[in-house]
Structures are given as C-alpha cells and as structure tokens.
Tab-separated table of C-alpha atoms in Angstrom:
chain	number	residue	atom	x	y	z
O	8	MET	CA	17.341	92.410	-134.885
O	9	THR	CA	13.970	93.633	-136.155
O	10	SER	CA	12.711	92.930	-139.661
O	11	ASN	CA	10.130	94.649	-141.841
O	12	LYS	CA	9.222	91.355	-143.496
O	13	GLU	CA	6.486	89.346	-141.822
O	14	ILE	CA	7.872	86.225	-140.162
O	15	ARG	CA	5.581	83.216	-140.422
O	16	VAL	CA	6.015	79.872	-138.685
O	17	ARG	CA	3.781	76.853	-138.529
O	18	PHE	CA	3.084	73.866	-136.337
O	19	ALA	CA	1.774	71.072	-138.510
O	20	PRO	CA	0.907	67.866	-136.649
O	21	SER	CA	-0.624	64.799	-138.272
O	22	PRO	CA	-3.949	63.884	-136.627
O	23	THR	CA	-3.115	60.179	-136.662
O	24	GLY	CA	-2.701	60.070	-132.888
O	25	GLY	CA	-2.519	62.273	-129.823
O	26	LEU	CA	-0.068	65.089	-129.120
O	27	HIS	CA	2.981	63.403	-127.599
O	28	PRO	CA	5.871	65.126	-125.751
O	29	GLY	CA	8.080	65.274	-128.858
O	30	ASN	CA	5.482	67.076	-130.962
O	31	ALA	CA	4.411	69.209	-128.012
O	32	ARG	CA	8.011	70.347	-127.653
O	33	VAL	CA	8.031	71.423	-131.324
O	34	ALA	CA	4.798	73.380	-130.781
O	35	ILE	CA	6.283	75.062	-127.700
O	36	PHE	CA	9.542	75.841	-129.518
O	37	ASN	CA	7.615	77.574	-132.329
O	38	TYR	CA	5.476	79.419	-129.779
O	39	LEU	CA	8.541	80.721	-127.923
O	40	PHE	CA	10.161	81.759	-131.212
O	41	VAL	CA	7.021	83.733	-132.135
O	42	GLN	CA	6.695	85.369	-128.725
O	43	HIS	CA	10.389	86.277	-128.637
O	44	GLU	CA	10.249	87.860	-132.095
O	45	LYS	CA	7.110	89.801	-131.158
O	46	ALA	CA	8.817	91.042	-127.999
O	47	ILE	CA	11.655	92.579	-130.014
O	48	GLY	CA	9.251	94.306	-132.401
O	49	ASN	CA	8.931	91.913	-135.337
O	50	ASN	CA	5.698	91.138	-137.147
O	51	VAL	CA	5.178	87.400	-136.595
O	52	LYS	CA	2.341	84.953	-137.242
O	53	TYR	CA	1.877	81.426	-135.894
O	54	VAL	CA	-0.041	79.101	-138.236
O	55	LEU	CA	-1.665	75.832	-137.123
O	56	ARG	CA	-2.095	73.241	-139.864
O	57	MET	CA	-3.378	69.676	-139.765
O	58	GLU	CA	-1.417	67.454	-142.137
O	59	ASP	CA	-4.075	64.822	-142.676
O	60	THR	CA	-2.947	63.299	-145.972
O	61	ASP	CA	-2.918	59.864	-144.316
O	62	GLU	CA	-6.530	59.077	-145.164
O	63	GLU	CA	-6.668	55.784	-143.279
O	64	ARG	CA	-5.261	56.954	-139.937
O	65	SER	CA	-6.250	60.638	-139.702
O	66	THR	CA	-9.381	61.347	-137.677
O	67	LEU	CA	-11.281	64.415	-136.495
O	68	ASP	CA	-11.163	63.008	-132.949
O	69	TYR	CA	-7.363	63.091	-132.978
O	70	GLU	CA	-7.479	66.608	-134.427
O	71	ALA	CA	-9.771	67.773	-131.625
O	72	SER	CA	-7.513	66.079	-129.062
O	73	ILE	CA	-4.420	67.860	-130.412
O	74	ILE	CA	-6.160	71.238	-130.362
O	75	ASP	CA	-7.412	70.680	-126.801
O	76	ASP	CA	-3.913	69.752	-125.626
O	77	LEU	CA	-2.373	72.814	-127.292
O	78	LYS	CA	-4.936	75.041	-125.596
O	79	TRP	CA	-4.293	73.335	-122.249
O	80	LEU	CA	-0.574	74.048	-122.634
O	81	GLY	CA	-1.399	77.717	-123.245
O	82	ILE	CA	-0.243	77.751	-126.869
O	83	ASN	CA	-2.142	80.243	-129.014
O	84	TRP	CA	-1.953	80.592	-132.779
O	85	ASP	CA	-2.856	83.381	-135.181
O	86	GLU	CA	-4.211	81.463	-138.185
O	87	GLY	CA	-5.863	78.099	-138.648
O	88	PRO	CA	-6.305	75.319	-138.012
O	89	PHE	CA	-6.108	74.543	-141.734
O	90	ARG	CA	-6.599	71.016	-143.062
O	91	GLN	CA	-4.762	69.566	-146.024
O	92	SER	CA	-7.844	67.487	-146.807
O	93	ASP	CA	-9.645	70.761	-147.645
O	94	ARG	CA	-7.006	71.719	-150.225
O	95	THR	CA	-6.899	68.711	-152.568
O	96	SER	CA	-7.852	70.731	-155.637
O	97	ARG	CA	-4.922	73.094	-155.025
O	98	TYR	CA	-2.458	70.188	-154.885
O	99	SER	CA	-3.874	68.758	-158.120
O	100	GLU	CA	-3.587	72.159	-159.784
O	101	LEU	CA	0.115	72.574	-158.983
O	102	ALA	CA	0.889	68.932	-159.732
O	103	GLN	CA	-0.567	69.464	-163.209
O	104	GLN	CA	1.669	72.512	-163.655
O	105	LEU	CA	4.760	70.480	-162.771
O	106	LEU	CA	3.612	67.673	-165.058
O	107	GLU	CA	3.333	70.118	-167.962
O	108	LYS	CA	6.799	71.546	-167.169
O	109	GLY	CA	8.274	68.061	-167.185
O	110	PHE	CA	9.241	67.953	-163.504
O	111	LEU	CA	6.720	65.182	-162.916
O	112	TYR	CA	5.978	62.079	-164.939
O	113	LYS	CA	3.396	59.321	-164.717
O	114	CYS	CA	4.460	56.038	-163.125
O	115	TYR	CA	2.384	52.949	-163.883
O	116	CYS	CA	4.403	50.473	-161.823
O	117	SER	CA	2.392	48.239	-159.514
O	118	GLU	CA	3.216	47.873	-155.840
O	119	GLU	CA	4.367	44.327	-156.549
O	120	GLU	CA	6.852	45.540	-159.179
O	121	LEU	CA	8.178	48.237	-156.847
O	122	GLU	CA	8.556	45.811	-153.949
O	123	GLN	CA	10.464	43.390	-156.165
O	124	GLU	CA	12.792	46.180	-157.271
O	125	ARG	CA	13.395	47.252	-153.664
O	126	SER	CA	14.050	43.661	-152.584
O	127	VAL	CA	16.729	43.167	-155.239
O	128	GLN	CA	18.455	46.413	-154.282
O	129	VAL	CA	18.461	45.614	-150.566
O	130	LYS	CA	19.837	42.107	-151.162
O	131	SER	CA	22.668	43.586	-153.228
O	132	GLY	CA	23.508	46.084	-150.481
O	133	LYS	CA	22.218	49.127	-152.339
O	134	PRO	CA	19.852	51.766	-150.897
O	135	PRO	CA	16.319	51.203	-152.246
O	136	ARG	CA	15.251	53.802	-154.787
O	137	TYR	CA	13.118	53.956	-157.906
O	138	LYS	CA	15.248	53.520	-161.040
O	139	GLY	CA	12.986	55.516	-163.331
O	140	LYS	CA	11.417	52.677	-165.296
O	141	CYS	CA	8.467	54.822	-166.444
O	142	LYS	CA	10.400	58.057	-166.994
O	143	ASN	CA	11.350	57.536	-170.615
O	144	LEU	CA	8.361	55.608	-171.948
O	145	THR	CA	7.449	56.305	-175.571
O	146	ALA	CA	4.014	57.593	-176.477
O	147	GLU	CA	3.046	54.104	-177.595
O	148	GLU	CA	4.281	52.523	-174.372
O	149	LYS	CA	2.344	55.078	-172.304
O	150	ALA	CA	-0.807	54.377	-174.291
O	151	GLU	CA	-0.355	50.652	-173.744
O	152	LYS	CA	0.168	51.168	-170.013
O	153	GLU	CA	-2.964	53.288	-169.742
O	154	LYS	CA	-5.017	50.590	-171.435
O	155	LYS	CA	-3.960	48.122	-168.773
O	156	THR	CA	-4.327	50.393	-165.754
O	157	LYS	CA	-6.481	53.439	-165.120
O	158	THR	CA	-4.384	54.647	-162.208
O	159	CYS	CA	-0.870	55.967	-161.874
O	160	THR	CA	1.303	57.934	-159.505
O	161	LEU	CA	3.150	61.130	-160.335
O	162	ARG	CA	6.889	61.052	-159.649
O	163	PHE	CA	9.378	63.896	-159.389
O	164	ASP	CA	12.177	63.844	-161.946
O	165	VAL	CA	15.317	64.327	-159.839
O	166	ASP	CA	17.638	64.340	-162.877
O	167	LYS	CA	15.720	67.252	-164.416
O	168	PHE	CA	16.079	69.177	-161.160
O	169	ILE	CA	19.817	68.488	-161.066
O	170	ASN	CA	20.368	69.602	-164.640
O	171	GLU	CA	18.083	72.647	-164.718
O	172	LEU	CA	17.950	73.984	-161.165
O	173	ASN	CA	21.050	72.692	-159.357
O	174	ASN	CA	23.821	73.591	-161.820
O	175	SER	CA	24.133	69.936	-162.895
O	176	THR	CA	25.404	69.177	-159.386
O	177	ASP	CA	24.350	66.014	-157.582
O	178	LEU	CA	24.843	67.488	-154.098
O	179	LEU	CA	22.016	69.545	-152.529
O	180	THR	CA	22.725	71.658	-149.451
O	181	TYR	CA	20.937	73.924	-147.000
O	182	HIS	CA	21.897	75.699	-143.770
O	183	ASP	CA	20.103	74.321	-140.710
O	184	LEU	CA	19.377	76.944	-138.039
O	185	ILE	CA	19.875	74.425	-135.243
O	186	LYS	CA	22.162	71.701	-136.545
O	187	ASN	CA	24.655	74.019	-138.270
O	188	LYS	CA	26.124	76.196	-135.530
O	189	GLU	CA	28.677	77.827	-137.819
O	190	ALA	CA	27.425	80.283	-140.429
O	191	ARG	CA	29.072	78.499	-143.364
O	192	SER	CA	28.300	74.929	-142.346
O	193	VAL	CA	25.513	73.131	-144.195
O	194	MET	CA	23.489	69.948	-144.340
O	195	SER	CA	24.040	68.046	-147.565
O	196	ASN	CA	22.684	65.075	-149.443
O	197	PRO	CA	23.609	63.462	-152.782
O	198	LEU	CA	20.456	63.449	-154.899
O	199	HIS	CA	21.191	60.272	-156.842
O	200	VAL	CA	20.540	58.208	-153.704
O	201	ILE	CA	17.042	59.688	-153.332
O	202	GLY	CA	15.667	58.603	-156.663
O	203	ASP	CA	12.472	59.826	-158.320
O	204	PHE	CA	9.935	60.069	-155.516
O	205	VAL	CA	6.124	60.069	-155.614
O	206	VAL	CA	4.310	63.375	-155.133
O	207	MET	CA	0.764	62.296	-156.064
O	208	LYS	CA	-0.636	58.909	-155.106
O	209	GLN	CA	-2.791	56.667	-157.285
O	210	SER	CA	-5.819	57.904	-155.349
O	211	GLY	CA	-5.115	61.446	-156.560
O	212	THR	CA	-4.135	62.662	-153.101
O	213	PRO	CA	-0.748	64.299	-152.476
O	214	THR	CA	2.104	62.742	-150.570
O	215	TYR	CA	3.300	64.448	-147.407
O	216	ASN	CA	6.281	66.150	-149.043
O	217	PHE	CA	4.274	67.682	-151.872
O	218	ALA	CA	1.367	68.903	-149.744
O	219	VAL	CA	3.759	70.458	-147.229
O	220	VAL	CA	5.528	72.495	-149.892
O	221	VAL	CA	2.321	73.735	-151.514
O	222	ASP	CA	0.978	74.729	-148.100
O	223	ASP	CA	4.190	76.484	-147.094
O	224	ILE	CA	4.148	78.464	-150.354
O	225	ASP	CA	0.487	79.472	-150.070
O	226	MET	CA	0.791	80.287	-146.371
O	227	LYS	CA	4.039	82.203	-146.931
O	228	ILE	CA	5.937	80.266	-144.269
O	229	THR	CA	9.382	81.772	-143.640
O	230	HIS	CA	10.724	79.533	-140.844
O	231	VAL	CA	10.203	75.813	-140.309
O	232	PHE	CA	11.139	74.376	-136.911
O	233	ARG	CA	10.398	70.666	-136.578
O	234	GLY	CA	11.858	67.349	-135.427
O	235	GLU	CA	15.099	66.034	-136.853
O	236	ASP	CA	13.283	63.019	-138.308
O	237	HIS	CA	12.304	65.439	-141.101
O	238	VAL	CA	15.868	66.259	-142.179
O	239	SER	CA	15.727	63.755	-145.053
O	240	ASN	CA	12.389	65.224	-146.180
O	241	THR	CA	13.921	68.685	-146.412
O	242	PHE	CA	15.951	67.844	-149.522
O	243	ARG	CA	12.881	66.535	-151.357
O	244	GLN	CA	10.910	69.590	-150.311
O	245	ILE	CA	13.592	72.006	-151.483
O	246	MET	CA	13.511	70.353	-154.911
O	247	ILE	CA	9.741	70.775	-155.105
O	248	PHE	CA	9.977	74.409	-153.969
O	249	ARG	CA	12.473	75.199	-156.683
O	250	ALA	CA	10.500	73.352	-159.370
O	251	LEU	CA	7.430	75.409	-158.393
O	252	GLY	CA	9.379	78.590	-159.070
O	253	VAL	CA	10.522	79.594	-155.596
O	254	LYS	CA	13.955	81.227	-155.702
O	255	GLN	CA	16.759	79.871	-153.544
O	256	GLU	CA	16.830	83.004	-151.421
O	257	ASP	CA	13.069	82.805	-150.809
O	258	LEU	CA	13.067	79.260	-149.426
O	259	PRO	CA	11.955	78.868	-145.800
O	260	GLN	CA	14.731	78.695	-143.243
O	261	TYR	CA	14.833	75.269	-141.625
O	262	GLY	CA	15.758	74.235	-138.100
O	263	HIS	CA	15.512	70.659	-136.894
O	264	LEU	CA	15.138	69.891	-133.208
O	265	PRO	CA	16.922	66.821	-131.822
O	266	MET	CA	14.972	63.779	-130.735
O	267	LEU	CA	13.696	63.312	-127.197
O	268	LEU	CA	15.085	60.174	-125.564
O	269	ALA	CA	14.201	58.247	-122.440
O	270	PRO	CA	16.605	58.491	-119.457
O	271	ASP	CA	18.317	55.275	-120.628
O	272	LYS	CA	18.941	56.993	-123.998
O	273	THR	CA	16.469	54.759	-125.846
O	274	LYS	CA	13.527	55.926	-127.919
O	275	LEU	CA	10.593	57.273	-125.902
O	276	SER	CA	7.949	54.627	-125.235
O	277	LYS	CA	4.743	54.531	-123.230
O	278	ARG	CA	6.709	53.216	-120.281
O	279	SER	CA	9.167	56.134	-120.397
O	280	GLY	CA	6.555	58.869	-120.886
O	281	GLY	CA	5.764	58.785	-124.612
O	282	ILE	CA	2.031	59.206	-124.065
O	283	PRO	CA	-0.447	61.885	-125.217
O	284	ILE	CA	-0.318	65.166	-123.320
O	285	HIS	CA	-3.901	64.847	-122.067
O	286	GLU	CA	-2.858	61.685	-120.210
O	287	TYR	CA	-0.485	63.843	-118.156
O	288	LYS	CA	-3.394	66.104	-117.305
O	289	LYS	CA	-5.337	63.072	-116.013
O	290	MET	CA	-2.300	62.064	-113.957
O	291	GLY	CA	-2.372	65.410	-112.175
O	292	PHE	CA	0.353	67.351	-113.931
O	293	LEU	CA	-0.098	71.095	-114.344
O	294	ALA	CA	0.013	72.620	-117.819
O	295	GLU	CA	2.658	75.114	-116.677
O	296	ALA	CA	4.936	72.316	-115.483
O	297	MET	CA	4.631	70.390	-118.745
O	298	PHE	CA	5.198	73.559	-120.801
O	299	ASN	CA	8.279	74.588	-118.841
O	300	HIS	CA	9.818	71.127	-118.738
O	301	LEU	CA	9.608	70.815	-122.521
O	302	ALA	CA	10.650	74.446	-123.051
O	303	PHE	CA	13.860	74.054	-121.049
O	304	LEU	CA	15.002	70.918	-122.900
O	305	GLY	CA	17.843	71.643	-125.289
O	306	GLY	CA	19.304	74.742	-123.675
O	307	GLY	CA	17.679	77.427	-125.841
O	308	ILE	CA	16.802	79.429	-122.728
O	309	LYS	CA	19.098	81.396	-120.438
O	310	ILE	CA	19.214	80.389	-116.784
O	311	LEU	CA	15.801	80.961	-115.263
O	312	ASP	CA	13.776	79.327	-112.525
O	313	GLU	CA	11.810	76.317	-113.730
O	314	THR	CA	8.583	77.932	-112.533
O	315	ASP	CA	9.003	81.266	-114.337
O	316	GLU	CA	6.177	82.660	-116.473
O	317	LYS	CA	5.944	82.093	-120.227
O	318	ASN	CA	6.718	85.720	-121.041
O	319	LEU	CA	10.041	85.567	-119.174
O	320	ILE	CA	10.913	82.303	-120.892
O	321	ALA	CA	10.089	83.804	-124.295
O	322	GLU	CA	12.224	86.871	-123.601
O	323	SER	CA	15.192	84.648	-122.739
O	324	PHE	CA	14.623	82.239	-125.628
O	325	GLU	CA	17.399	82.003	-128.220
O	326	TYR	CA	16.958	79.275	-130.804
O	327	GLU	CA	20.629	79.593	-131.789
O	328	HIS	CA	21.657	78.084	-128.446
O	329	THR	CA	19.483	74.993	-128.815
O	330	ALA	CA	21.462	71.780	-128.567
O	331	SER	CA	21.846	69.791	-131.773
O	332	SER	CA	22.176	66.461	-129.965
O	333	ALA	CA	19.373	64.397	-128.473
O	334	CYS	CA	17.735	65.554	-125.228
O	335	VAL	CA	16.589	63.378	-122.340
O	336	TYR	CA	12.927	63.574	-121.427
O	337	ASP	CA	12.613	62.530	-117.788
O	338	VAL	CA	9.201	62.094	-116.157
O	339	GLU	CA	10.848	62.221	-112.712
O	340	LYS	CA	12.234	65.650	-113.582
O	341	LEU	CA	8.738	66.639	-114.701
O	342	ARG	CA	7.364	65.507	-111.325
O	343	HIS	CA	9.979	67.646	-109.583
O	344	ILE	CA	8.941	70.729	-111.568
O	345	ASN	CA	5.275	69.906	-111.057
O	346	ALA	CA	5.815	69.749	-107.290
O	347	LYS	CA	7.368	73.211	-107.384
O	348	PHE	CA	4.351	74.599	-109.233
O	349	ILE	CA	1.893	72.903	-106.846
O	350	ASN	CA	3.791	74.352	-103.910
O	351	LYS	CA	3.822	77.781	-105.582
O	352	ILE	CA	0.065	78.137	-106.137
O	353	ASP	CA	-2.159	79.100	-103.201
O	354	ALA	CA	-4.677	76.650	-101.784
O	355	SER	CA	-7.752	78.410	-103.180
O	356	GLU	CA	-6.297	78.228	-106.704
O	357	ALA	CA	-5.373	74.603	-106.127
O	358	LEU	CA	-8.981	73.868	-105.152
O	359	LYS	CA	-10.160	75.350	-108.451
O	360	LEU	CA	-7.687	73.167	-110.390
O	361	LEU	CA	-8.737	70.053	-108.487
O	362	THR	CA	-12.386	70.752	-109.235
O	363	ARG	CA	-11.818	71.579	-112.909
O	364	ASP	CA	-9.113	69.113	-113.910
O	365	MET	CA	-9.366	66.246	-111.415
O	366	ALA	CA	-13.151	66.074	-111.028
O	367	LEU	CA	-13.066	66.738	-107.268
O	368	ASN	CA	-16.736	66.738	-106.241
O	369	ASP	CA	-18.291	68.898	-103.557
O	370	ASP	CA	-18.905	66.131	-100.994
O	371	TRP	CA	-16.450	67.962	-98.754
O	372	LYS	CA	-19.112	70.599	-98.160
O	373	LYS	CA	-21.014	68.083	-96.010
O	374	SER	CA	-18.201	68.110	-93.443
O	375	TYR	CA	-16.318	71.393	-93.847
O	376	ASP	CA	-16.913	75.045	-94.603
O	377	GLU	CA	-14.874	76.540	-97.443
O	378	LYS	CA	-12.321	78.228	-95.210
O	379	ASP	CA	-11.545	75.017	-93.292
O	380	PHE	CA	-11.402	72.951	-96.485
O	381	ILE	CA	-8.977	75.384	-98.139
O	382	GLY	CA	-6.785	74.843	-95.083
O	383	ILE	CA	-7.001	71.092	-95.717
O	384	VAL	CA	-6.049	71.617	-99.388
O	385	ALA	CA	-3.036	73.668	-98.256
O	386	LEU	CA	-1.900	70.756	-96.086
O	387	ALA	CA	-2.710	68.152	-98.757
O	388	LYS	CA	-0.665	69.866	-101.459
O	389	ASP	CA	2.416	70.330	-99.286
O	390	GLY	CA	5.062	68.021	-100.753
O	391	ALA	CA	2.693	66.557	-103.343
O	392	ARG	CA	4.196	65.991	-106.791
O	393	THR	CA	0.927	65.688	-108.706
O	394	LEU	CA	-2.675	66.721	-108.234
O	395	LEU	CA	-3.511	63.018	-107.886
O	396	GLU	CA	-1.318	62.951	-104.791
O	397	VAL	CA	-3.172	66.026	-103.497
O	398	ILE	CA	-6.478	64.190	-104.045
O	399	SER	CA	-5.088	61.154	-102.223
O	400	ASN	CA	-4.142	63.328	-99.266
O	401	ILE	CA	-7.549	65.029	-99.249
O	402	GLU	CA	-9.217	61.608	-99.063
O	403	LEU	CA	-7.676	61.236	-95.596
O	404	PHE	CA	-10.073	63.920	-94.403
O	405	MET	CA	-13.193	62.423	-95.966
O	406	PRO	CA	-15.505	59.572	-94.844
O	407	TYR	CA	-14.359	56.205	-96.170
O	408	THR	CA	-15.077	52.535	-95.663
O	409	VAL	CA	-12.668	50.918	-93.209
O	410	SER	CA	-11.141	47.855	-94.862
O	411	GLU	CA	-11.817	44.620	-93.012
O	412	GLU	CA	-8.579	43.176	-94.413
O	413	GLU	CA	-6.612	45.626	-92.284
O	414	PHE	CA	-7.982	43.977	-89.139
O	415	LEU	CA	-8.074	40.288	-90.085
O	416	ASP	CA	-4.750	39.461	-88.474
O	417	THR	CA	-4.418	39.284	-84.692
O	418	ASN	CA	-2.452	42.275	-83.379
O	419	SER	CA	-2.816	42.880	-79.667
O	420	GLU	CA	-0.766	46.084	-79.681
O	421	ARG	CA	-2.882	47.623	-82.456
O	422	ASP	CA	-6.103	46.477	-80.784
O	423	GLN	CA	-4.938	48.055	-77.530
O	424	ILE	CA	-4.557	51.442	-79.250
O	425	ILE	CA	-8.027	51.103	-80.805
O	426	ASN	CA	-9.494	50.409	-77.352
O	427	ILE	CA	-7.698	53.414	-75.862
O	428	LEU	CA	-9.037	55.651	-78.660
O	429	TYR	CA	-12.504	54.247	-78.157
O	430	ASP	CA	-12.515	54.552	-74.358
O	431	HIS	CA	-10.959	58.014	-74.102
O	432	GLY	CA	-12.570	59.489	-77.199
O	433	VAL	CA	-15.764	57.789	-78.299
O	434	SER	CA	-17.214	56.353	-75.058
O	435	SER	CA	-16.405	59.405	-72.973
O	436	GLY	CA	-17.871	61.727	-75.553
O	437	SER	CA	-14.661	63.758	-75.643
O	438	LEU	CA	-13.551	65.498	-78.805
O	439	ILE	CA	-10.675	63.754	-80.543
O	440	SER	CA	-9.610	66.089	-83.346
O	441	GLY	CA	-8.805	69.777	-83.349
O	442	ALA	CA	-7.386	71.325	-80.208
O	443	ASP	CA	-8.316	68.200	-78.188
O	444	TRP	CA	-6.045	65.906	-80.183
O	445	LYS	CA	-3.001	66.619	-77.989
O	446	ASN	CA	-4.808	65.391	-74.861
O	447	ILE	CA	-5.955	62.185	-76.580
O	448	LYS	CA	-2.487	61.581	-77.975
O	449	ASP	CA	-0.877	62.028	-74.563
O	450	LYS	CA	-3.251	59.428	-73.084
O	451	ILE	CA	-2.379	56.980	-75.864
O	452	VAL	CA	1.358	57.517	-75.347
O	453	SER	CA	1.080	56.967	-71.603
O	454	SER	CA	-1.205	53.912	-71.870
O	455	SER	CA	0.158	51.988	-74.870
O	456	THR	CA	2.818	49.311	-74.699
O	457	LEU	CA	4.109	50.639	-78.018
O	458	SER	CA	6.329	53.707	-78.265
O	459	GLY	CA	8.159	55.912	-80.734
O	460	GLY	CA	7.866	55.356	-84.455
O	461	LYS	CA	6.060	52.018	-84.195
O	462	LEU	CA	3.340	53.605	-82.057
O	463	PHE	CA	2.714	56.495	-84.409
O	464	LYS	CA	2.845	54.336	-87.541
O	465	THR	CA	0.165	52.104	-86.037
O	466	LEU	CA	-1.839	55.123	-84.962
O	467	ARG	CA	-1.634	56.614	-88.455
O	468	VAL	CA	-3.000	53.464	-90.091
O	469	ILE	CA	-5.876	53.243	-87.606
O	470	LEU	CA	-6.885	56.900	-87.977
O	471	THR	CA	-6.244	57.463	-91.691
O	472	GLY	CA	-6.200	54.013	-93.281
O	473	LYS	CA	-2.836	54.793	-94.908
O	474	LYS	CA	0.812	54.397	-94.015
O	475	ASP	CA	1.879	57.708	-95.575
O	476	GLY	CA	0.595	61.254	-95.924
O	477	PRO	CA	0.851	64.645	-94.258
O	478	PRO	CA	2.002	64.787	-90.606
O	479	LEU	CA	-0.519	62.996	-88.381
O	480	ASP	CA	-0.735	65.905	-85.931
O	481	ALA	CA	-1.600	68.272	-88.791
O	482	ILE	CA	-4.293	65.879	-90.036
O	483	MET	CA	-5.844	65.467	-86.606
O	484	THR	CA	-6.045	69.200	-85.958
O	485	LYS	CA	-8.000	69.751	-89.198
O	486	ILE	CA	-10.137	66.636	-89.680
O	487	ASN	CA	-13.852	66.709	-88.862
O	488	ASN	CA	-14.391	65.080	-85.440
O	489	ASP	CA	-17.449	63.110	-86.547
O	490	ILE	CA	-15.435	61.489	-89.339
O	491	ILE	CA	-12.661	60.351	-86.981
O	492	VAL	CA	-15.160	59.069	-84.399
O	493	GLU	CA	-16.881	56.994	-87.072
O	494	ARG	CA	-13.541	55.465	-88.126
O	495	ILE	CA	-12.731	54.467	-84.573
O	496	LYS	CA	-16.190	52.935	-84.118
O	497	LYS	CA	-15.811	50.822	-87.255
O	498	ALA	CA	-12.310	49.722	-86.246
O	499	LYS	CA	-13.580	48.802	-82.781
O	500	ALA	CA	-16.433	46.782	-84.270
O	501	LEU	CA	-13.994	44.801	-86.405
O	502	VAL	CA	-11.557	43.912	-83.600
O	503	GLY	CA	-14.264	43.367	-80.961
C-alpha cells in the first residue's frame, strides 16, 4: 500500500567497535525495507547516524570502519552520516525544556550512594532501580546539595509521566511490527519497575535513550527497526517522546529483530563468526554472499535463489514475515553461499576481485599472458569456497620454493618418480606440461612401482607441493613448463 507521507528509517550504530554480523543484519533489513517501499511507489529516506555518546569508547576510526563496511556490502543511504557528538547543544536545549516542565529533576547522588542502593535491592531480591531520593528535595536541601557538589545528573520523573500522560496507568504498551504478529497484540512493561532514569549525565552529555529520541524527532523518523536487545529501551524512549510533546499516534513504529545465535544456540563469539565485517572481506568472502546470507535470515523473504540480485530480494521482502525467534548465523552456510557466488562470476571478474580485494600482485605476468592466466583463474575458482582458496589454488601455478622438509625422509618410491620425471622430462629436454603431459604421465605409470591413487597422490605432492587442489591433469595442461621443470630440478637436487 502506497502512502503520501514520507517514510523515514535510520541505521544508528555506535562507533565503539567494528560492524559485526548482528548490526550488519539490521542495516541490511532497513535497506531492504527502504528499497521495497520505493519499489511500490512510496517516498522513503534512509538515514545513517552515529550514536557516539559513549565518549570513552567511540572513535573516528571505528566510524570510518563501519562506513567502509556498509559501502562494501552495497548499502546506500540518503542522509548522513550524522553524529550525536555534533548535537550536544540541541540535547541540552530540550533537556532544559523538560526540566522546566517538571519531567526532569536534578539528582545529586554520588555513584557510591547509587551502588549501595542497588546492592541492597539486589540482596533483597528486588530489581535495582532508583527510588527517587532527590525528587522531592526542598529548596533548602537543593541549595545545600549544590554547595557540596557542582555536578548533577538529570533524571526522568516516571510518576509524572504516569499521572499526566499515561492516564494514571502503570502499564505502558506498544505494538511491535516484528514481535507482535497479531494486530491487537502488544509489548508491555510496568513502569514502576523502571524507576526514574538518567537522561543527562554529570558531564552534561545525554544518555543513549535521550539522544536517540531527540534525534528521531528532529530527523522525523517514522520506523525504527533494530535488535531485540533494545526492547527495554523502547519504553523509556516512548516516555521521553511523549514528554517532549509527541502525540501517541505520531510515535515511530518499532520492530525488533531477534538475536543472531551461533549454530550451538549460544551467543555469537569470535570463534563462531562474531567478528567485524571487514575481517570477512580479508578472509575472501564476497560482499554479495555476506549481504544475501544476512538478508535471508529470519524468513522475511519469499523463496529465492541465494545468489539473486539485491533488487529481486528487495521486491520479495516482507518485514511482516520475519521470525520473532532467534536466528542461527552459520559461517559454514555463508561459505556455501560464497562458493555459489564464486562459481557464478566469470574468471575475468574474479581476477579483478582478487586484485582489488585480496592484493593479488601481477607476478603472474612474468609467466603467463592474460588469456592463459584467466584460464588458470577459472580452474582455481572451481569448487573454491573463498577467494583465499582461489589464491591458494593459483599459487600452484606460480614459482615457489620447494620445502626441504618434504624430502628429508627416505622414500624410494617417491624418489623413483622424481627420477623418472627428471630423466624423461628435464634431461631429455622434452616438454612436460601442456599437451605433452599425457606422454610424460604414461611413462611414469608404466615405469613406477606405485599405481592408482597412491601414485597420483605422490605425483601431486612432487609437482605442486600440496596434497589437495584442482585435478592434477588440469593443472599440468595449464602450468608454465619452465616452472614445472624448475620444481623437478629442485626436487632432484634434494633427493640426489
């Protein structure tokens, strides 16, 4: 259904670390929502905002890293990036308004006092919350407090919200676009368990919940899709929205995406793939594979092929069908999708990716012309799951230092094959690779005491230095003859 009202969504990461799969999934979800709405004729804007209120941990390097990873994934935005650190005066302005209206009050409690209060509550089995010690101070008590301390926090008066803006009802509700599948179902939270929360720190900077609301108001955000770890924040934010004069019907619509879990259903860790997106790029994953893997998690997309283009995915995207329970993020599944993309792209495009993303140098030009090398890339990428595996396969065709350790042990059968290769290939001056490989191979088969799989495994190690890789016949028909002759010479020198 089309709408005349502009739809505005935002992706708002905190630059306190890199862009991890969970946050990347949120960015992709918002991107697909925007593209889908545009496709059906709606006016939609995607806003990028850096929520850098954590002064100690936020850095410009992390911000740049996040932006680079978003661009690599192919996620474009219409406005931003905006930084909360550039808007401190705006937060102070609206905090002062709420202070004058009585929705905020000054709290002079020290961290030690607050920690003691929390400790007592926890020991007695109660949820920790501020009891409002500074809410009803007299003018004289406030003056006395301000003599002793020059700093204070500003806290939100939850009771005032309940009495004036929530019909004197303790329960606050909202409809979640993802978690509440039925139209009348809602998320709810009793406000008395929240307690009066801080919106401005002693340093004069805003807390996350306050800055987010001010930004969403100023940037006219209509839909907020984010991780389910923010569900508890939503109730605080709704209270701030309403205190700032936003009507109930004008609040953003919220949708909270379920957590990503490791295959064993535990929280994502570095071991299970919870690493920054740019690390996946270094490991040889394609941006399209990462995008699609994260896009398909949760079931918000009709059945499509895992290698379909973004525009087809966006057309099929329906946020209403997104699962409300946790999704499994599986790196092995990502490798499977990545392999399909690598297989799908042609060899010339793969060469460009290897040069751009994997720092493949142009040493290959010393041994091959471009046409022959593209043929090698085509062979190297066949069956590869990552670009690193493609690089590893390409190395089979390049000069390398024969490892002495491979030839330290006495192995008469292996040494016999080396001598046959040397006598029939190197000494005779015959070509070994290319069309001549079949003749050399036939001589080895007829002369060696080894046969079958053991023969060809030994032959592979001698000629390539590795136990695995593309079919040996395919390698030998494409490899530069001078390179293979040099390998045999070095192997011969080592075994005598």
